mmCIF file of C-alpha atoms in Angstrom:
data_model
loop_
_atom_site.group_PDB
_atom_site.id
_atom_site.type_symbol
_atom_site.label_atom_id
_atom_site.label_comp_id
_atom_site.label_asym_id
_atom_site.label_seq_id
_atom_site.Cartn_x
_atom_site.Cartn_y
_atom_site.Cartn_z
ATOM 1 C CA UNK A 476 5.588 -64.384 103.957
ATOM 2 C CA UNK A 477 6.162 -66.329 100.828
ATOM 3 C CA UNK A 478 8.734 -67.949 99.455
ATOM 4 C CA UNK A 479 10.398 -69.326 96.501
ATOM 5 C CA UNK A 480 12.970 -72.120 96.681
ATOM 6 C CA UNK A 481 15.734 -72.837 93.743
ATOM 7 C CA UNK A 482 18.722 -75.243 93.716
ATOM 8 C CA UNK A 483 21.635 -73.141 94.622
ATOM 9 C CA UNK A 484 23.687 -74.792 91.485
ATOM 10 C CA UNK A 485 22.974 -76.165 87.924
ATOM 11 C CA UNK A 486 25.744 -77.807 85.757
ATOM 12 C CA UNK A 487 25.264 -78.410 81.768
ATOM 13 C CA UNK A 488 27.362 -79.269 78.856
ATOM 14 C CA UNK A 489 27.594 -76.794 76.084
ATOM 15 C CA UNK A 490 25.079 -77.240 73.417
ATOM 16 C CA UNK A 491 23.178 -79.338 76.060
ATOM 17 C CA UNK A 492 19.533 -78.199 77.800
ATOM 18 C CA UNK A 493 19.703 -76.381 80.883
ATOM 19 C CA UNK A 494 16.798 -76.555 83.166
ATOM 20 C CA UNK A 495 16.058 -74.284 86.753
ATOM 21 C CA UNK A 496 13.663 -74.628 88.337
ATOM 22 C CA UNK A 497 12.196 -72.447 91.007
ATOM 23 C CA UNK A 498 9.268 -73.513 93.810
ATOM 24 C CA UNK A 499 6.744 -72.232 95.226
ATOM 25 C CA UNK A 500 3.056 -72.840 97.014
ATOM 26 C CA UNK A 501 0.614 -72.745 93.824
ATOM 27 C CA UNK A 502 3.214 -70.712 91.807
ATOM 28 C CA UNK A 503 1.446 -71.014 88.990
ATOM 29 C CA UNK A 504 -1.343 -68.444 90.298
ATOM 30 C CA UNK A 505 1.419 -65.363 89.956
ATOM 31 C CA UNK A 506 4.104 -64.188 87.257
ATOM 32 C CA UNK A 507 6.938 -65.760 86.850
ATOM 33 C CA UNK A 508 9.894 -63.989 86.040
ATOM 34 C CA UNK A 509 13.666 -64.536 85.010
ATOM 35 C CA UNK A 510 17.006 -62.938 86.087
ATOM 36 C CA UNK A 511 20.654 -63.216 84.425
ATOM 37 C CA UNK A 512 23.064 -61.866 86.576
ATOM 38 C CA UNK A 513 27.140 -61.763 86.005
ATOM 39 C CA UNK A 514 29.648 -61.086 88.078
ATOM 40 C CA UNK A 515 29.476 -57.084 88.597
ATOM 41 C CA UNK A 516 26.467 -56.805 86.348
ATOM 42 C CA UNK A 517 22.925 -55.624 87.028
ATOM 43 C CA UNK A 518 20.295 -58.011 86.525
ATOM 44 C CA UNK A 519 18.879 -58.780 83.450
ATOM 45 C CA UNK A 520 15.395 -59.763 82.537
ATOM 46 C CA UNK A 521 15.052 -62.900 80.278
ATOM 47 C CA UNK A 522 11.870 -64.377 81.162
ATOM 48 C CA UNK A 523 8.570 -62.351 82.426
ATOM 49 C CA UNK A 524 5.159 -62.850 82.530
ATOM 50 C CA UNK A 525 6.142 -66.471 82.668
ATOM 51 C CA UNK A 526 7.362 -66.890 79.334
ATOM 52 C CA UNK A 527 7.596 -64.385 77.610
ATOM 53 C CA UNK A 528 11.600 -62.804 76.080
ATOM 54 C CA UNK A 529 12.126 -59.672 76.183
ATOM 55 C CA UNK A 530 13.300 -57.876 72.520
ATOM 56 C CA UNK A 531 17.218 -58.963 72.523
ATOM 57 C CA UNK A 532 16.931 -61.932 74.598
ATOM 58 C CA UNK A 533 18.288 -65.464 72.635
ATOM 59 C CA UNK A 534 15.330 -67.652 71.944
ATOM 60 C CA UNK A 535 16.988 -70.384 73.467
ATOM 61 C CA UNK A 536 15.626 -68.884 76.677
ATOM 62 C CA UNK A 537 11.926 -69.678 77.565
ATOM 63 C CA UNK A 538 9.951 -70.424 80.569
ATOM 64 C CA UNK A 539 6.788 -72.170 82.350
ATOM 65 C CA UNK A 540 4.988 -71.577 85.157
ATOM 66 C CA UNK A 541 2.295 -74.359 86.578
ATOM 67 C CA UNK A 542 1.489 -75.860 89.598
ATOM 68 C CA UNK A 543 3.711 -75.409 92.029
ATOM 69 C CA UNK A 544 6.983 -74.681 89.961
ATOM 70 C CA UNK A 545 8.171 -72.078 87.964
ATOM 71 C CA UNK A 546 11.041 -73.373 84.835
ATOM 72 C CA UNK A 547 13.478 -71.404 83.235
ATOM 73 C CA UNK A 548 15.050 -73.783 79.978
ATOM 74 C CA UNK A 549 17.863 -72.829 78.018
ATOM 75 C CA UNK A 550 18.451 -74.625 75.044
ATOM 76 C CA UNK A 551 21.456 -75.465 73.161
ATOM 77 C CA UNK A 552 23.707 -73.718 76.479
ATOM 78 C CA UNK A 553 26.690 -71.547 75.278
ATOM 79 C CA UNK A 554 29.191 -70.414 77.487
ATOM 80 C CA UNK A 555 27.891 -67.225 77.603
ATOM 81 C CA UNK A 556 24.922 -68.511 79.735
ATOM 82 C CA UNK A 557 27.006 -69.502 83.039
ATOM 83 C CA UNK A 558 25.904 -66.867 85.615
ATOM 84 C CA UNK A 559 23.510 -67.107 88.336
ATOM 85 C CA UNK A 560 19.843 -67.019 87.189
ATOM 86 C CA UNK A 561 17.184 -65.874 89.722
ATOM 87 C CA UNK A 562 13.535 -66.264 89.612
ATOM 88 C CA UNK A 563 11.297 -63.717 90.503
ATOM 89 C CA UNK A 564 7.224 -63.178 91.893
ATOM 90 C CA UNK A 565 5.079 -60.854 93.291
ATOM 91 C CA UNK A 566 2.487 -62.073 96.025
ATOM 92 C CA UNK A 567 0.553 -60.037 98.708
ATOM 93 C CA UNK A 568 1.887 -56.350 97.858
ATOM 94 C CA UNK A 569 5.631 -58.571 98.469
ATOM 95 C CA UNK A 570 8.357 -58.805 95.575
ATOM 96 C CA UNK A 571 9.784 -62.315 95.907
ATOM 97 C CA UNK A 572 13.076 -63.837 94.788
ATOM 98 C CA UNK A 573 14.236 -66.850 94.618
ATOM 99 C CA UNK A 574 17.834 -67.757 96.424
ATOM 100 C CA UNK A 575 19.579 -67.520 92.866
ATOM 101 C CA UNK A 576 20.971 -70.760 90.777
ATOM 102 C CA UNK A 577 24.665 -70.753 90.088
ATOM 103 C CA UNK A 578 24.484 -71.909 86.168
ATOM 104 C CA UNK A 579 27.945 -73.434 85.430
ATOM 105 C CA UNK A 580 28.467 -74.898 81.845
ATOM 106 C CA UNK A 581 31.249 -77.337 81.340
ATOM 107 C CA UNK B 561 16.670 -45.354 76.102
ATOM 108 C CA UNK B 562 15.581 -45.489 79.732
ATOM 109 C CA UNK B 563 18.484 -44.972 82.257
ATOM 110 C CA UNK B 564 18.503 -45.510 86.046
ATOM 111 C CA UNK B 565 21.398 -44.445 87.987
ATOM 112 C CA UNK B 566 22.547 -44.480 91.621
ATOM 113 C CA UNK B 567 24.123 -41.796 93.746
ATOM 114 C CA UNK B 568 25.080 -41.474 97.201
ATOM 115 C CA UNK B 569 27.926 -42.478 99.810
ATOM 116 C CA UNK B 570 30.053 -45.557 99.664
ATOM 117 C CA UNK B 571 30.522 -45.803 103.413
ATOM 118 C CA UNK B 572 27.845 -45.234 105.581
ATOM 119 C CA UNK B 573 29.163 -46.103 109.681
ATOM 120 C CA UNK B 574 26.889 -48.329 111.848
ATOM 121 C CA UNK B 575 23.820 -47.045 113.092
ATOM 122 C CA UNK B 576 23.400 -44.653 111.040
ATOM 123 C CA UNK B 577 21.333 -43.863 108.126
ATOM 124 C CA UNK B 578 21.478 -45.188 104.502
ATOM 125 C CA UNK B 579 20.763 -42.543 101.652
ATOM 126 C CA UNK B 580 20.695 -43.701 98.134
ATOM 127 C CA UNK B 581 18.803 -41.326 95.267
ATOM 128 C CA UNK B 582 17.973 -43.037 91.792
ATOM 129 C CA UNK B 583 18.028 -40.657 89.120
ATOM 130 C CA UNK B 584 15.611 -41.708 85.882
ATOM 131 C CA UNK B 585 16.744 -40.117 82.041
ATOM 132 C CA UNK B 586 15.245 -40.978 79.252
ATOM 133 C CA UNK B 587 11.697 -41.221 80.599
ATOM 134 C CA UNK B 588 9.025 -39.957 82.909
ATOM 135 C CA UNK B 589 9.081 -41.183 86.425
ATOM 136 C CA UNK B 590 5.362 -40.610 86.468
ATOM 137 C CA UNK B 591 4.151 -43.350 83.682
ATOM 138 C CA UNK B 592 1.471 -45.478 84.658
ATOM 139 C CA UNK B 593 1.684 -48.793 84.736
ATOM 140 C CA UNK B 594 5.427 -48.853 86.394
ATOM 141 C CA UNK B 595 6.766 -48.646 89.835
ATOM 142 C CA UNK B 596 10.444 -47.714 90.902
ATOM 143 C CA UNK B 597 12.195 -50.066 92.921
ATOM 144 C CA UNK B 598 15.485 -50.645 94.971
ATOM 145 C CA UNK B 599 16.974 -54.174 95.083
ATOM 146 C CA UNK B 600 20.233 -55.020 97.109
ATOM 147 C CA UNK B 601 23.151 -58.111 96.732
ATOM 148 C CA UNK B 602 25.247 -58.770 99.558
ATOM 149 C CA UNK B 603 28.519 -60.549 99.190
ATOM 150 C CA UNK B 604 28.118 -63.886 98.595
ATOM 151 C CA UNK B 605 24.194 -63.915 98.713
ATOM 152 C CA UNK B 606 21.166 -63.510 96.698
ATOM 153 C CA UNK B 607 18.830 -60.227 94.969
ATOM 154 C CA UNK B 608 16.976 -59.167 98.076
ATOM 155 C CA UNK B 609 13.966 -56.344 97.650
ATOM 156 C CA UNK B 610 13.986 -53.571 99.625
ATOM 157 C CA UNK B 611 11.119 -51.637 97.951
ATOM 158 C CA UNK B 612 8.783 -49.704 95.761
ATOM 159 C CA UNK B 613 7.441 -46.683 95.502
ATOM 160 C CA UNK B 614 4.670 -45.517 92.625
ATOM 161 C CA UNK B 615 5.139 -41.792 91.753
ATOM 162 C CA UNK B 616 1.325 -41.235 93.768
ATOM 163 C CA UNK B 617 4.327 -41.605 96.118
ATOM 164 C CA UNK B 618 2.293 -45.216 97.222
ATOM 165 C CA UNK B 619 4.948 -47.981 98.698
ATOM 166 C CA UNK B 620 5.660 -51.247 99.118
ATOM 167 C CA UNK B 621 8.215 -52.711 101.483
ATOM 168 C CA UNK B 622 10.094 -55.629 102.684
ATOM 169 C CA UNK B 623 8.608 -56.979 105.681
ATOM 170 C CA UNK B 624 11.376 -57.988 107.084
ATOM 171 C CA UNK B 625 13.442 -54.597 106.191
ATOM 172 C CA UNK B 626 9.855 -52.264 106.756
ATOM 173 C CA UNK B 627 10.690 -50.982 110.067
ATOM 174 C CA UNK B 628 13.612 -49.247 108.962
ATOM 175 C CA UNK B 629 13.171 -48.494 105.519
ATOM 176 C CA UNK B 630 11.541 -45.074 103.949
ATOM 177 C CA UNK B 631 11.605 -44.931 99.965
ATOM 178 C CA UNK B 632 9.903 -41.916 98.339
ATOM 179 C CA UNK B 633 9.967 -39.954 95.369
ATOM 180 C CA UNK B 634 10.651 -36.556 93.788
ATOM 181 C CA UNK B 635 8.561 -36.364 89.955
ATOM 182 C CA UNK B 636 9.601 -32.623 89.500
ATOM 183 C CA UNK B 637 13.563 -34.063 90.006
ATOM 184 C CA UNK B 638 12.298 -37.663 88.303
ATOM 185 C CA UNK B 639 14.235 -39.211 90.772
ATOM 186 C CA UNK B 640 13.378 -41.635 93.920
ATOM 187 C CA UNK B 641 14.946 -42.883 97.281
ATOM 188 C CA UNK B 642 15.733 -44.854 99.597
ATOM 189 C CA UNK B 643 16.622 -44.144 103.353
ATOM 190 C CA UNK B 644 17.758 -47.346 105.550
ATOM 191 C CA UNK B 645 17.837 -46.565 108.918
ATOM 192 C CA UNK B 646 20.219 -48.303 111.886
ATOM 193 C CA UNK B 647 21.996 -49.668 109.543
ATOM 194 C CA UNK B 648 24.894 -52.850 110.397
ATOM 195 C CA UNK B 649 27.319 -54.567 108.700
ATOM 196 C CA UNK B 650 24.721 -57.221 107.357
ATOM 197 C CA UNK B 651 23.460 -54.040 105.355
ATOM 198 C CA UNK B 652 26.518 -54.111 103.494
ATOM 199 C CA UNK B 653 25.892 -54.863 99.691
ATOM 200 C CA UNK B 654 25.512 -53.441 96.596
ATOM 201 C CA UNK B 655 22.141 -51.133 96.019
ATOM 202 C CA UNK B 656 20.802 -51.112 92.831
ATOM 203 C CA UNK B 657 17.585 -48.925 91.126
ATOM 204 C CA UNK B 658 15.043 -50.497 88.775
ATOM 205 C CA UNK B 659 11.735 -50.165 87.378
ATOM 206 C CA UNK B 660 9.020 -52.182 87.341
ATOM 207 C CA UNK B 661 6.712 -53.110 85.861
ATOM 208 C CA UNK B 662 3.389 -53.292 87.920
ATOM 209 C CA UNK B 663 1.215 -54.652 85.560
ATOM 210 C CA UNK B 664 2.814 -57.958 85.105
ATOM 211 C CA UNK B 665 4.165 -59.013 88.066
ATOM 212 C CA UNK B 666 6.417 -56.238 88.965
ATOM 213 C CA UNK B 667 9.586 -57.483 87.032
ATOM 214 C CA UNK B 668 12.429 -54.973 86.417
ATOM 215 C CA UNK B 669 13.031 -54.296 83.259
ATOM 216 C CA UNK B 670 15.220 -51.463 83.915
ATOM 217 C CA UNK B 671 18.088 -51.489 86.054
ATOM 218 C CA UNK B 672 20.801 -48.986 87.400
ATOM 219 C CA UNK B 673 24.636 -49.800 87.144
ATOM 220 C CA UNK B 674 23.962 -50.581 91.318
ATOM 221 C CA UNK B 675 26.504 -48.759 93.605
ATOM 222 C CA UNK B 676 28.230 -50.876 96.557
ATOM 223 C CA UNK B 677 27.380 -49.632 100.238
ATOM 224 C CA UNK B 678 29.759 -50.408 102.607
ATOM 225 C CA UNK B 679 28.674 -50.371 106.565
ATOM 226 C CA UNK B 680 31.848 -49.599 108.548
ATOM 227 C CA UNK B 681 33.325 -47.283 111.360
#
């Protein structure tokens, strides 16, 4: 089955650029999509269709999909941000996450 | 505004079956081009997918959860379910609803508040 591969953790200053990245065998040929989950929170959507932001999303978010990996960039961090961030594909009638990225901004 | 939300027992005992029902307000179950979907976070891990289900009543599992999962779907109630069959402790986790959408790589862009299962005797 496939799979999707992300660094478990991702630390950034605040005002800094956060990059995750998430992997994949020619991820580029599916949708990409985003997750922002907090602690005791559903998931929300920030990135789909690989780069599009959905209405009430911060621009800072955006995304890329090409190749092999799948980014999720997030510029000008705010505290707000730190959560874990999961990306998200669908390949051969499968829905496929990725193993989350803790986001941590200090 | 769409609304998905969870229902069932907290504390289901090993073996025994899982029963969730997602309840949709707001909307129509039955609009094309979206898919209803249960997603589940264990303690300390990642989102895993369980499954989808159009409302043809069509699904999509897991592989690795499709022997023991049956999700299906009520469009006069505009709800859907999930059943989870033999369950363990590794089963343990909190369930959550969403819709997708199926057009565009099946991303959720609706989610329910989730509701924590708890596999115990």
């Amino acid at each position: 089955s496939y799979e999707v591969t992300q660094p478990p953790s991702v630390s950034v200053s605040p005002g800094q650029t956060a990059s995750i990245t998430c992997s994949g065998d020619n991820l580029g040929n599916n949708y990409a999509s985003w997750y922002q989950q907090k602690p005791g929170q559903s998931p929300v959507v920030v990135i789909y269709q690989d780069y599009k932001r959905p209405s009430g999303i911060p621009e800072r978010f955006s995304g890329s999909n090409s190749g092999n990996t799948a980014t999720l960039t997030i510029t000008g961090t705010q505290a707000m941000d730190e959560a874990d961030y999961y990306c998200q594909v669908w390949d051969s009638r499968s829905v496929v996450f990725g193993g989350g990225t803790k986001l941590t901004v200090l | 505004q769409l609304q998905l939300q969870e229902s069932g027992p907290g504390l289901v005992k090993p073996s025994e079956t899982l029963s969730l029902t997602c309840t949709v307000s707001g909307g129509s179950i039955s609009s094309s081009g979206y898919c209803w979907g249960w997603v589940r976070l264990p303690p300390g891990k990642g989102l895993e997918w369980i499954g989808s289900v159009y409302y043809t009543g069509n699904t999509y599992y897991n592989p690795s959860l499709k022997s023991r999962v049956t999700i299906s779907v009520d469009t006069s109630k505009n709800q859907f379910s999930l059943k989870l069959s033999s369950v363990t402790a590794a089963d343990t986790a909190v369930y959550f609803c969403a819709r997708q959408d199926s057009s565009y790589g099946w991303y959720g862009d609706f989610w329910g508040q989730g509701t924590l299962v708890t596999v115990s005797s």
